[in-house]
Amino acid sequence: MPAVTVENPLTLPRVAAPADAVARPVLTVTTAPSGFEGEGFPVRRAFAGINYRHLDPFIMMDQMGEVEYAPGEPKGTPWHPHRGFETVTYIIDGIFDHQDSNGGGGTITNGDTQWMTAGAGLLHIEAPPESLVMSGGLFHGLQLWVNLPAKDKMMAPRYQDIRGGNVQLLTTPDGGALLRVIAGELDGHKGPGITHTPITMIHATLAPGAEITLPWREEFNGLAYVLAGKGTVGVERRPIHLGQTAVFGAGSSLTVRADEKQDGHTPDLEVVLLGGQPIREPMAHYGPFVMNTKDELMQAFEDFQKGRLGTVPAVHGMTETGPEA
C-alpha cells in the first residue's frame, strides 16, 4: 500500500480531460527486463527497448523492488559520480539514505522524493540505513533520470527534498483514482518538484474498474509505467501489467483503466505517468554521465579521475562502502 493516501478521494480536487480533447493512441507496450544495480538490489529497467525519441527528456528509469528483505539483505550503491542530468529517487515503501559531495542528502521514506541535479558534477551514495539492514523489511521505489539541456549541463548542483505530505493530491470525477502530482502540473494543479526541463510526474492509484482520462500537454511526450497490478491503456484498451511501459502518441489526453479483478497482493493498479518537453539535442550517454558530445564525455571521465567532481565527505555516518558498522 503506498504511504501517501486519503480515506475519501472525493474530498480532493477533481480533474478530467475536456470533452473535445484528442485521445493519445498507444504506440507500443514494452516489458522491462530485470537485473541488479549497485551492491545487488533488484531492479526492472522500465525504458529498455524504447526508442529515445519517445523518451526525451527522460533517459532511464529503474523500479527498485518491490522486495521483502530478510535481516542483513538490504543493499544500496557505493559512492559514484554523476554529471549532466538529474536523478529523481521516489520511495513508495521502505527507507533510503542519500548523501552527496555537495552537502545534499538525508533520509527518505514512504512517499518521499529526493531530486538531485548533478549539473557540473558530484559524487553521491544511496544506501539503506543500518536499522533496515539489521531488521530487513519492505523496500519499493523508483529512480528516474531526467536530461538537462546543454545550457544547464554545467550548472551548480542542486538538491531538493520533497516530502510525501507535500505532493499535490487529486482525484477523478468519480473518485476512483488517487493522483499524486510529484512534479510539474496537471490541469493547473502544481506538484512541489522544481524542474529545469519542463516535465510532469504523477503516481496514480486506480481502484479495480476505475478509469482515468487526463488532460496532457500536447508538447509533452506521454509514458505510463505499471508498478503493480494490471489494466489497459488508451481508448483502445490495450492490456498492460506489472513491469510494462506504454508509449503514447500525439494528442491532448491519455487514458488508463484498471482491470475489474486484481490479485490479492495488489488490490489496485499502481502506475507512474510521465510527460516532458523533448530537448531534441544530441545525447552522449555512458555510465554515470549524460552529455551532448563524446568529447564532453571524455572530459567528464577525466574530471572524475582527477577528483574535480568532489570528494567523499566523512559525515552522516556513511563511509565509502556504505553505512558504518
Coordinates of N, CA and C in Angstrom, one line a residue, residues 173-253:
P173 N -13.4 12.5 -11.5 CA -14.8 12.9 -11.2 C -15.5 11.9 -10.3
D174 N -15.3 10.6 -10.5 CA -16.0 9.6 -9.7 C -15.2 9.1 -8.4
G175 N -14.0 9.7 -8.2 CA -13.3 9.4 -7.0 C -12.6 8.0 -7.1
G176 N -12.5 7.4 -8.3 CA -12.0 6.1 -8.4 C -10.5 6.0 -8.5
A177 N -9.8 7.1 -8.5 CA -8.3 7.1 -8.6 C -7.8 8.2 -7.7
L178 N -6.6 7.9 -7.1 CA -5.8 8.9 -6.4 C -4.6 9.3 -7.2
L179 N -4.5 10.6 -7.5 CA -3.4 11.1 -8.3 C -2.4 11.9 -7.4
R180 N -1.2 11.5 -7.4 CA -0.2 12.2 -6.6 C 0.8 12.9 -7.6
V181 N 0.6 14.3 -7.7 CA 1.5 15.1 -8.6 C 2.8 15.4 -7.8
I182 N 3.8 14.8 -8.3 CA 5.2 14.9 -7.6 C 5.9 16.1 -8.2
A183 N 5.8 16.3 -9.5 CA 6.4 17.4 -10.2 C 5.6 17.8 -11.4
G184 N 5.8 19.1 -11.8 CA 5.0 19.6 -12.9 C 3.6 19.9 -12.5
E185 N 2.7 19.9 -13.5 CA 1.3 20.3 -13.1 C 0.3 19.4 -13.9
L186 N -0.9 19.3 -13.4 CA -2.0 18.6 -14.0 C -3.2 19.5 -13.9
D187 N -3.7 19.9 -15.0 CA -4.9 20.7 -15.1 C -4.8 21.9 -14.1
G188 N -3.6 22.5 -14.1 CA -3.4 23.7 -13.3 C -3.0 23.5 -11.8
H189 N -3.0 22.2 -11.4 CA -2.6 21.8 -10.1 C -1.1 21.5 -10.1
K190 N -0.3 22.2 -9.3 CA 1.2 22.0 -9.4 C 1.7 21.1 -8.3
G191 N 2.7 20.3 -8.7 CA 3.4 19.5 -7.7 C 4.6 20.3 -7.2
P192 N 5.2 19.8 -6.1 CA 6.3 20.5 -5.4 C 7.6 20.5 -6.1
G193 N 7.9 19.5 -7.0 CA 9.2 19.4 -7.6 C 9.5 20.5 -8.5
I194 N 10.7 21.1 -8.4 CA 11.1 22.2 -9.3 C 12.0 21.5 -10.4
T195 N 11.7 21.7 -11.6 CA 12.4 21.1 -12.7 C 13.0 22.1 -13.7
H196 N 14.2 21.8 -14.2 CA 14.8 22.6 -15.2 C 14.2 22.3 -16.6
T197 N 14.0 21.1 -16.9 CA 13.4 20.6 -18.1 C 11.9 20.4 -17.7
P198 N 11.0 21.1 -18.5 CA 9.5 21.0 -18.1 C 9.0 19.6 -18.2
I199 N 8.6 19.0 -17.1 CA 8.0 17.6 -17.0 C 6.9 17.6 -16.1
T200 N 6.1 16.5 -16.2 CA 5.1 16.1 -15.2 C 5.3 14.7 -14.8
M201 N 5.3 14.5 -13.4 CA 5.5 13.2 -12.9 C 4.3 12.9 -11.9
I202 N 3.6 11.8 -12.1 CA 2.4 11.5 -11.3 C 2.4 10.0 -10.9
H203 N 2.1 9.7 -9.7 CA 1.9 8.4 -9.3 C 0.4 8.2 -9.0
A204 N -0.3 7.4 -9.8 CA -1.7 7.2 -9.8 C -2.1 5.8 -9.2
T205 N -3.0 5.8 -8.3 CA -3.6 4.5 -7.9 C -5.1 4.4 -8.3
L206 N -5.4 3.4 -9.1 CA -6.7 3.2 -9.7 C -7.4 2.0 -9.0
A207 N -8.5 2.2 -8.4 CA -9.3 1.1 -7.8 C -9.8 0.2 -9.0
P208 N -10.0 -1.1 -8.6 CA -10.5 -2.0 -9.7 C -11.7 -1.5 -10.5
G209 N -11.5 -1.5 -11.8 CA -12.6 -1.0 -12.7 C -12.6 0.5 -12.9
A210 N -11.7 1.3 -12.2 CA -11.6 2.7 -12.4 C -10.9 3.1 -13.7
E211 N -11.3 4.2 -14.3 CA -10.6 4.7 -15.5 C -10.3 6.2 -15.3
I212 N -9.1 6.6 -15.8 CA -8.8 8.0 -15.8 C -8.5 8.4 -17.2
T213 N -9.0 9.6 -17.6 CA -8.7 10.2 -18.8 C -8.3 11.7 -18.4
L214 N -7.0 11.9 -18.5 CA -6.4 13.1 -18.0 C -6.0 14.1 -19.1
P215 N -6.1 15.4 -18.9 CA -5.6 16.3 -19.9 C -4.1 16.2 -19.9
W216 N -3.5 16.3 -21.1 CA -2.0 16.1 -21.2 C -1.5 17.2 -22.1
R217 N -0.4 17.9 -21.7 CA 0.1 18.9 -22.6 C 0.6 18.4 -23.9
E218 N 0.1 19.0 -25.0 CA 0.3 18.5 -26.3 C 1.8 18.5 -26.7
E219 N 2.6 19.4 -26.1 CA 4.0 19.5 -26.5 C 4.8 18.5 -25.7
F220 N 4.2 17.8 -24.7 CA 4.9 16.8 -24.0 C 4.8 15.4 -24.6
N221 N 5.8 14.5 -24.3 CA 5.5 13.1 -24.6 C 4.7 12.5 -23.5
G222 N 4.3 11.2 -23.7 CA 3.5 10.6 -22.7 C 3.9 9.2 -22.5
L223 N 4.1 8.8 -21.2 CA 4.6 7.4 -20.8 C 3.8 7.0 -19.6
A224 N 3.5 5.7 -19.5 CA 2.8 5.1 -18.4 C 3.6 3.8 -18.0
Y225 N 4.0 3.7 -16.8 CA 4.7 2.5 -16.3 C 4.0 1.9 -15.1
V226 N 3.7 0.6 -15.2 CA 2.9 -0.1 -14.2 C 3.8 -0.6 -13.1
L227 N 3.6 -0.1 -11.9 CA 4.3 -0.5 -10.7 C 3.8 -1.8 -10.1
A228 N 2.4 -1.9 -10.2 CA 1.7 -3.1 -9.6 C 0.4 -3.2 -10.3
G229 N -0.1 -4.4 -10.4 CA -1.5 -4.6 -10.9 C -1.5 -4.7 -12.4
K230 N -2.8 -4.7 -12.9 CA -3.0 -4.8 -14.4 C -4.2 -4.0 -14.8
G231 N -4.2 -3.7 -16.1 CA -5.2 -2.9 -16.6 C -5.1 -2.7 -18.1
T232 N -5.5 -1.5 -18.6 CA -5.4 -1.2 -20.0 C -5.0 0.2 -20.2
V233 N -4.4 0.5 -21.4 CA -4.0 1.9 -21.7 C -4.6 2.3 -23.0
G234 N -4.9 3.6 -23.1 CA -5.5 4.1 -24.4 C -7.0 3.8 -24.5
V235 N -7.7 4.6 -25.3 CA -9.1 4.3 -25.5 C -9.3 3.0 -26.2
E236 N -8.2 2.5 -26.9 CA -8.3 1.1 -27.5 C -8.2 0.0 -26.5
R237 N -7.9 0.4 -25.2 CA -7.8 -0.6 -24.1 C -6.8 -1.7 -24.4
R238 N -5.6 -1.3 -24.6 CA -4.5 -2.2 -24.8 C -4.0 -2.8 -23.4
P239 N -4.0 -4.1 -23.3 CA -3.6 -4.7 -22.0 C -2.2 -4.2 -21.5
I240 N -2.0 -4.1 -20.2 CA -0.7 -3.7 -19.6 C -0.7 -4.2 -18.2
H241 N 0.5 -4.6 -17.7 CA 0.6 -5.2 -16.4 C 1.9 -4.8 -15.8
L242 N 2.1 -5.3 -14.5 CA 3.4 -5.0 -13.8 C 4.6 -5.1 -14.6
G243 N 5.5 -4.1 -14.6 CA 6.7 -4.1 -15.3 C 6.6 -3.7 -16.7
Q244 N 5.5 -3.2 -17.2 CA 5.4 -2.8 -18.6 C 5.2 -1.3 -18.7
T245 N 5.7 -0.7 -19.8 CA 5.7 0.7 -20.1 C 4.8 0.9 -21.4
A246 N 3.9 1.8 -21.3 CA 3.1 2.2 -22.5 C 3.7 3.5 -23.0
V247 N 3.9 3.6 -24.4 CA 4.3 4.9 -25.0 C 3.1 5.4 -25.8
F248 N 2.7 6.6 -25.4 CA 1.6 7.3 -26.1 C 2.0 8.1 -27.3
G249 N 1.2 8.2 -28.3 CA 1.4 9.1 -29.4 C 0.9 10.5 -29.1
A250 N 0.7 11.3 -30.2 CA 0.3 12.7 -30.1 C -1.1 12.8 -29.6
G251 N -1.4 13.9 -29.0 CA -2.8 14.2 -28.6 C -2.8 15.0 -27.3
S252 N -4.0 15.3 -26.8 CA -4.2 16.2 -25.6 C -4.8 15.5 -24.4
S253 N -4.9 14.2 -24.4 CA -5.4 13.4 -23.2 C -4.8 12.0 -23.3

